[in-house]
Amino acid sequence: MNMLAIAIADFVGFIMIISMLISSHVLRSTKRDEFKVFTLIATISAIACIVDFLTFYCDGIPGAFTRTVGLIGNTFCFAVNPIFAVGWCMFTEFKLYQSRARIRKKYKYVVIPGDIMVLLTIVNMFYPIIFYIDENNVYHRLPFSYMFYVVEAGYMIYSLIQISLYEKRYGKVRFFPVYLMMGPIIMGCLLQVFFYGVSLLWVSFALGITSLYMAMQNEFSYLDTLTGLYNRAYLDYLFESYAKDHNSRLGGIMIDVDYFKKINDTYGHSVGDEALIDVARVIRFSKPDKALAVRFAGDEFILLMKDSSDESMQKIISNIRNEVDLFNDTEGRQYKLSLSIGYALFDPDKDDTDSFFRHMDDNMYEEKVRKHSQRD
């Protein structure tokens, strides 16, 4: 094996991840669940780059210390493989659904293959089934070690299935280049399987994570950091081109959270933030794939859609109300969500940006007044 090449590969991987973690501090400080998981898988990958180099460096060097480093180091590298894979799947589902309840419900089963593989790495330290270190302190992998690549591939396929199911129901996920992230990892795994003594796995993980981070940075400028919906800047960016398309009728829906101040005053601002995240999730699950969902301001949201009609707008509103009812019945929050909704269709001969948004807002406000008068 070429120790210089291994050192360079692992060092480059480590530096890429550390640089990315430092530069992504602001992005990760938003405390969204997917960023917490992203930080975890990036951190264990950085540690694995260092451990991987140490195991190669100690390979074949006599002594109890180097033997211990080789045994513990290789055990660590095998154990974090399924941890990374499970973490990637959790990151994907948090990214798509923003639901801890979904993760808690599903992942007590999803983690089982990963847990088994981690447990087997511990067993391997006493009864070699994955790898062993001979009397000369030389590392040898055993046929069962390939099961780790199989399990990792299974988790990667699982994540792709989740993305496909999501896009089939809710539309394409923007700013999530999953293949750009998975491509280097798949290539690194294949090279590691077929070329014994090559160390490209963890640098490929680092490259995949860094590629994903670059996409997240691009997304960050156009996303509302709390809800994960698009922000006002992205709405302004797209609205002009939408409004100029006279071959397509543009429709918009304004959504306002009822009694939001009461939620904040009663339960605190952190619960208020949770409510806004829940509203964004309801909207995301209710909208057609071609509709653009935006957090407009505070507790106001907008859906913008081309090829609209009164019927299509009313259908979306009905979907939103049904999703709100489902949420209130199943999520068990301290509060119940209630939304006031109004829509308008853009008339290029009469409307400009201000009048279009004003019509949506006026129609939404009429419903809000009715709700408050009934409540009083």
Coordinates of C-alpha atoms in Angstrom, one line a residue:
M1 CA 0.0 0.0 0.0
N2 CA 1.1 3.6 -0.6
M3 CA 1.1 5.3 2.7
L4 CA 1.7 8.7 1.2
A5 CA -1.4 8.4 -1.0
I6 CA -3.5 7.2 1.9
A7 CA -2.3 10.1 4.1
I8 CA -3.1 12.6 1.4
A9 CA -6.6 11.1 0.8
D10 CA -7.5 11.1 4.5
F11 CA -6.0 14.5 5.2
V12 CA -7.8 16.1 2.2
G13 CA -11.1 14.5 3.4
F14 CA -10.5 15.7 7.0
I15 CA -9.7 19.3 5.9
M16 CA -12.7 19.4 3.5
I17 CA -15.1 18.5 6.3
I18 CA -13.5 20.7 9.0
S19 CA -13.6 23.7 6.6
M20 CA -17.2 22.9 5.7
L21 CA -18.2 22.7 9.4
I22 CA -16.5 26.0 10.2
S23 CA -18.0 27.8 7.2
S24 CA -21.5 26.3 7.8
H25 CA -21.7 27.5 11.4
V26 CA -24.4 30.1 10.6
L27 CA -26.4 27.6 8.5
R28 CA -26.3 24.9 11.2
S29 CA -27.1 27.4 14.0
T30 CA -30.7 27.5 12.8
K31 CA -31.2 24.3 15.0
R32 CA -33.3 22.6 12.3
D33 CA -33.3 18.8 12.9
E34 CA -31.8 18.0 9.5
F35 CA -28.8 20.3 10.2
K36 CA -28.2 18.5 13.6
V37 CA -28.1 15.2 11.8
F38 CA -25.9 16.7 9.0
T39 CA -23.4 17.9 11.7
L40 CA -23.4 14.4 13.2
I41 CA -22.6 12.6 10.0
A42 CA -20.0 15.2 9.0
T43 CA -18.3 15.0 12.4
I44 CA -18.0 11.2 12.4
S45 CA -16.7 11.3 8.9
A46 CA -14.0 13.7 9.9
I47 CA -13.0 11.5 12.8
A48 CA -13.0 8.5 10.6
C49 CA -10.6 10.1 8.2
I50 CA -8.0 10.4 11.0
V51 CA -8.7 6.9 12.4
D52 CA -8.5 5.4 9.0
F53 CA -5.0 6.8 8.5
L54 CA -3.9 5.6 11.9
T55 CA -5.0 2.0 11.2
F56 CA -3.1 2.0 7.9
Y57 CA -0.1 3.5 9.5
C58 CA 0.0 0.9 12.3
D59 CA -0.7 -2.0 10.0
G60 CA 2.2 -4.5 10.2
I61 CA 4.1 -2.6 12.9
P62 CA 5.0 -5.0 15.8
G63 CA 3.8 -4.1 19.4
A64 CA 0.8 -4.3 21.6
F65 CA 0.0 -0.6 21.2
T66 CA -0.1 -0.7 17.4
R67 CA -2.2 -3.9 17.6
T68 CA -4.7 -2.2 19.9
V69 CA -4.8 0.9 17.6
G70 CA -5.4 -1.4 14.6
L71 CA -8.2 -3.4 16.3
I72 CA -10.0 -0.4 17.8
G73 CA -9.5 1.8 14.8
N74 CA -10.8 -0.7 12.3
T75 CA -13.7 -1.6 14.6
F76 CA -14.6 2.1 14.7
C77 CA -14.4 2.5 10.9
F78 CA -16.7 -0.5 10.4
A79 CA -19.1 0.7 13.1
V80 CA -19.6 4.2 11.8
N81 CA -20.4 3.0 8.3
P82 CA -24.0 2.0 9.2
I83 CA -24.3 5.0 11.6
F84 CA -23.5 7.3 8.7
A85 CA -26.0 5.4 6.5
V86 CA -28.8 5.7 9.0
G87 CA -27.9 9.3 9.6
W88 CA -28.1 10.0 5.9
C89 CA -31.6 8.5 5.8
M90 CA -32.7 10.5 8.8
F91 CA -31.3 13.7 7.2
T92 CA -33.3 12.9 4.0
E93 CA -36.6 12.4 5.9
F94 CA -36.1 15.5 8.1
K95 CA -35.3 17.5 5.0
L96 CA -38.5 16.2 3.2
Y97 CA -41.1 16.1 6.0
Q98 CA -39.7 18.2 9.0
S99 CA -41.4 15.7 11.4
R100 CA -39.9 14.3 14.5
A101 CA -43.1 12.2 15.1
R102 CA -42.5 10.5 11.7
I103 CA -38.8 9.7 12.6
R104 CA -39.8 8.4 16.0
K105 CA -42.4 6.1 14.5
K106 CA -40.4 4.8 11.6
Y107 CA -36.8 4.6 12.8
K108 CA -37.3 2.2 15.7
Y109 CA -37.5 -0.3 12.7
V110 CA -35.3 1.4 10.2
V111 CA -32.3 1.4 12.5
I112 CA -32.4 -2.3 13.2
P113 CA -30.0 -3.4 10.3
G114 CA -27.6 -0.7 11.3
D115 CA -27.8 -1.6 15.0
I116 CA -27.1 -5.3 14.2
M117 CA -24.0 -4.3 12.2
V118 CA -22.7 -2.1 15.0
L119 CA -23.2 -4.9 17.5
L120 CA -21.3 -7.3 15.2
T121 CA -18.3 -5.0 15.1
I122 CA -18.1 -5.3 18.9
V123 CA -18.5 -9.1 18.7
N124 CA -15.7 -9.1 16.1
M125 CA -13.2 -7.8 18.6
F126 CA -13.5 -11.2 20.4
Y127 CA -14.7 -13.6 17.7
P128 CA -13.4 -12.4 14.2
I129 CA -16.1 -12.5 11.6
I130 CA -15.5 -9.1 9.8
F131 CA -11.7 -8.8 10.0
Y132 CA -8.8 -10.0 12.0
I133 CA -5.3 -8.8 12.8
D134 CA -2.7 -11.6 12.6
E135 CA 0.3 -12.3 14.8
N136 CA 2.4 -9.8 12.7
N137 CA -0.2 -7.1 13.3
V138 CA -1.4 -7.2 9.7
Y139 CA -5.0 -6.5 9.0
H140 CA -7.1 -9.0 7.0
R141 CA -10.7 -8.5 6.1
L142 CA -13.1 -11.5 6.0
P143 CA -15.9 -12.2 3.5
F144 CA -18.6 -11.0 6.0
S145 CA -17.1 -7.5 5.8
Y146 CA -18.8 -7.1 2.4
M147 CA -22.2 -7.2 4.3
F148 CA -21.4 -3.7 5.5
Y149 CA -21.4 -2.4 1.9
V150 CA -24.6 -4.3 1.3
V151 CA -26.3 -2.7 4.3
E152 CA -25.0 0.7 3.4
A153 CA -26.3 0.3 -0.2
G154 CA -29.7 -0.8 1.3
Y155 CA -29.9 2.4 3.3
M156 CA -28.9 4.5 0.2
I157 CA -31.7 2.8 -1.8
Y158 CA -34.1 3.4 1.0
S159 CA -33.4 7.1 0.9
L160 CA -33.9 7.2 -2.8
I161 CA -37.2 5.5 -2.5
Q162 CA -38.3 8.0 0.2
I163 CA -37.3 10.9 -2.1
S164 CA -39.2 9.3 -5.1
L165 CA -42.3 8.8 -3.0
Y166 CA -42.2 12.3 -1.8
E167 CA -41.8 13.8 -5.2
K168 CA -44.5 11.6 -6.6
R169 CA -47.0 13.1 -4.1
Y170 CA -45.6 16.6 -3.5
G171 CA -43.5 17.5 -6.4
K172 CA -39.8 17.9 -7.1
V173 CA -37.5 18.7 -4.2
R174 CA -35.4 21.8 -5.1
F175 CA -31.8 22.4 -4.0
F176 CA -31.4 18.7 -3.0
P177 CA -28.9 17.2 -5.4
V178 CA -28.9 13.7 -3.9
Y179 CA -27.1 12.1 -6.7
L180 CA -24.3 14.7 -6.5
M181 CA -23.9 13.6 -2.8
M182 CA -24.3 9.9 -3.3
G183 CA -22.1 9.6 -6.5
P184 CA -18.7 10.0 -4.8
I185 CA -19.8 7.7 -2.0
I186 CA -20.8 5.0 -4.3
M187 CA -17.6 5.3 -6.3
G188 CA -15.5 5.2 -3.2
C189 CA -17.3 2.1 -1.9
L190 CA -16.9 0.3 -5.2
L191 CA -13.1 1.1 -5.3
Q192 CA -12.7 0.0 -1.7
V193 CA -14.5 -3.3 -2.4
F194 CA -12.6 -4.2 -5.5
F195 CA -9.1 -2.9 -4.8
Y196 CA -7.8 -4.2 -1.5
G197 CA -5.5 -1.8 0.4
V198 CA -7.0 1.3 -1.3
S199 CA -8.3 4.0 1.2
L200 CA -10.9 6.1 -0.6
L201 CA -14.0 5.5 1.4
W202 CA -13.8 8.4 3.8
V203 CA -12.5 10.9 1.4
S204 CA -15.4 10.0 -0.8
F205 CA -17.8 10.6 2.1
A206 CA -16.1 14.0 2.7
L207 CA -16.6 14.9 -1.0
G208 CA -20.2 13.9 -1.0
I209 CA -20.9 15.8 2.2
T210 CA -19.2 18.9 0.9
S211 CA -21.2 18.7 -2.4
L212 CA -24.4 18.6 -0.4
Y213 CA -23.3 21.5 1.7
M214 CA -22.7 23.7 -1.4
A215 CA -26.2 23.0 -2.5
M216 CA -27.5 23.8 1.0
Q217 CA -25.7 27.1 0.9
N218 CA -27.4 28.0 -2.4
E219 CA -30.7 26.9 -0.9
F220 CA -30.1 28.9 2.3
S221 CA -30.2 32.2 0.4
Y222 CA -33.7 31.5 -0.9
L223 CA -35.2 29.6 2.1
D224 CA -36.9 30.7 5.2
T225 CA -34.6 29.2 7.8
L226 CA -37.4 28.3 10.3
T227 CA -40.0 26.7 8.1
G228 CA -38.0 25.4 5.2
L229 CA -40.3 27.1 2.7
Y230 CA -39.1 29.7 0.2
N231 CA -38.7 33.2 1.4
R232 CA -39.8 36.6 0.0
A233 CA -36.7 37.0 -2.0
Y234 CA -37.4 33.8 -4.0
L235 CA -41.1 34.9 -4.4
D236 CA -40.0 38.3 -5.9
Y237 CA -37.5 36.5 -8.1
L238 CA -40.1 34.2 -9.6
F239 CA -43.2 36.4 -9.6
E240 CA -41.9 38.7 -12.3
S241 CA -41.4 35.8 -14.8
Y242 CA -44.7 34.2 -13.7
A243 CA -46.7 37.4 -14.3
K244 CA -45.2 37.9 -17.7
D245 CA -46.4 34.5 -19.0
H246 CA -49.7 35.5 -20.6
N247 CA -50.4 31.9 -21.7
S248 CA -50.9 30.8 -18.2
R249 CA -53.3 32.1 -15.5
L250 CA -51.4 32.9 -12.3
G251 CA -53.2 32.2 -9.0
G252 CA -52.2 33.0 -5.5
I253 CA -53.5 31.9 -2.0
M254 CA -52.8 33.9 1.1
I255 CA -52.8 31.9 4.4
D256 CA -52.7 33.4 7.9
V257 CA -52.4 31.6 11.2
D258 CA -55.4 32.3 13.4
Y259 CA -54.8 33.1 17.1
F260 CA -51.0 32.9 16.6
K261 CA -50.4 35.6 19.2
K262 CA -52.3 33.5 21.7
I263 CA -50.1 30.5 21.0
N264 CA -47.0 32.7 21.6
D265 CA -48.4 34.3 24.7
T266 CA -49.6 31.0 26.2
Y267 CA -46.9 28.6 25.4
G268 CA -43.9 30.8 24.5
H269 CA -42.1 31.7 21.3
S270 CA -40.4 28.3 20.9
V271 CA -43.8 26.7 20.7
G272 CA -44.9 29.5 18.3
D273 CA -42.0 28.6 16.1
E274 CA -43.0 25.0 16.2
A275 CA -46.5 26.0 15.1
L276 CA -45.2 27.9 12.1
I277 CA -43.1 24.8 11.1
D278 CA -46.3 22.7 11.4
V279 CA -48.2 25.2 9.2
A280 CA -45.4 25.0 6.6
R281 CA -45.6 21.2 6.7
V282 CA -49.4 21.3 6.3
I283 CA -49.0 23.6 3.3
R284 CA -46.3 21.5 1.8
F285 CA -48.4 18.3 2.0
S286 CA -51.5 20.1 0.6
K287 CA -50.2 21.8 -2.4
P288 CA -49.8 20.5 -6.0
D289 CA -46.3 19.8 -7.1
K290 CA -46.3 22.9 -9.4
A291 CA -47.3 25.3 -6.7
L292 CA -44.6 27.5 -5.0
A293 CA -45.0 27.7 -1.2
V294 CA -43.6 30.8 0.5
R295 CA -43.4 32.2 4.0
F296 CA -44.4 35.7 3.2
A297 CA -44.1 37.5 6.5
G298 CA -44.5 36.5 10.2
D299 CA -47.4 34.1 10.3
E300 CA -48.5 34.7 6.7
F301 CA -47.8 32.3 3.9
I302 CA -48.5 32.4 0.1
L303 CA -49.0 29.7 -2.5
L304 CA -48.3 30.7 -6.0
M305 CA -49.4 28.5 -9.0
K306 CA -49.5 28.8 -12.8
D307 CA -52.3 27.4 -14.9
S308 CA -54.8 28.3 -12.2
S309 CA -58.6 28.6 -12.1
D310 CA -61.2 29.2 -9.4
E311 CA -61.8 25.5 -9.2
S312 CA -58.1 24.6 -8.8
M313 CA -57.7 27.3 -6.1
Q314 CA -60.8 26.1 -4.2
K315 CA -59.5 22.5 -4.4
I316 CA -56.1 23.5 -2.9
I317 CA -57.9 25.3 -0.1
S318 CA -60.0 22.3 0.6
N319 CA -56.9 20.1 0.7
I320 CA -55.3 22.5 3.2
R321 CA -58.3 22.4 5.4
N322 CA -58.4 18.6 5.3
E323 CA -54.7 18.5 6.1
V324 CA -55.2 20.8 9.1
D325 CA -57.9 18.6 10.4
L326 CA -55.7 15.5 10.0
F327 CA -52.8 17.3 11.8
N328 CA -55.0 18.3 14.7
D329 CA -56.4 14.8 15.1
T330 CA -53.0 13.0 14.9
E331 CA -50.1 15.1 16.1
G332 CA -51.1 15.8 19.7
R333 CA -49.8 19.3 19.9
Q334 CA -50.6 21.7 22.8
Y335 CA -52.4 23.8 20.3
K336 CA -54.9 23.4 17.5
L337 CA -54.0 24.9 14.1
S338 CA -56.5 27.2 12.5
L339 CA -55.9 29.0 9.2
S340 CA -57.7 31.9 7.4
I341 CA -57.3 31.6 3.7
G342 CA -58.1 33.8 0.7
Y343 CA -57.2 33.6 -3.0
A344 CA -57.0 35.7 -6.1
L345 CA -56.3 35.2 -9.8
F346 CA -53.9 37.5 -11.5
D347 CA -55.3 39.7 -14.3
P348 CA -52.3 41.0 -16.4
D349 CA -54.5 43.8 -17.9
K350 CA -55.7 45.1 -14.5
D351 CA -53.3 43.9 -11.8
D352 CA -49.8 44.7 -10.7
T353 CA -47.9 43.0 -7.9
D354 CA -49.4 45.2 -5.2
S355 CA -53.0 44.8 -6.3
F356 CA -52.7 41.1 -6.8
F357 CA -51.3 40.6 -3.2
R358 CA -53.9 43.0 -1.9
H359 CA -56.8 41.0 -3.4
M360 CA -55.4 37.8 -1.8
D361 CA -55.0 39.6 1.6
D362 CA -58.5 41.2 1.5
N363 CA -60.1 37.8 0.8
M364 CA -58.1 36.2 3.5
Y365 CA -59.0 39.0 5.9
E366 CA -62.8 38.6 5.3
E367 CA -62.5 35.0 6.5
K368 CA -60.5 36.0 9.5
V369 CA -63.1 38.6 10.5
R370 CA -65.9 36.0 10.2
K371 CA -64.0 33.5 12.4
H372 CA -63.3 36.1 15.1
S373 CA -66.9 37.4 15.1
Q374 CA -68.2 33.8 15.5
R375 CA -65.7 33.2 18.3
D376 CA -66.8 36.4 20.1

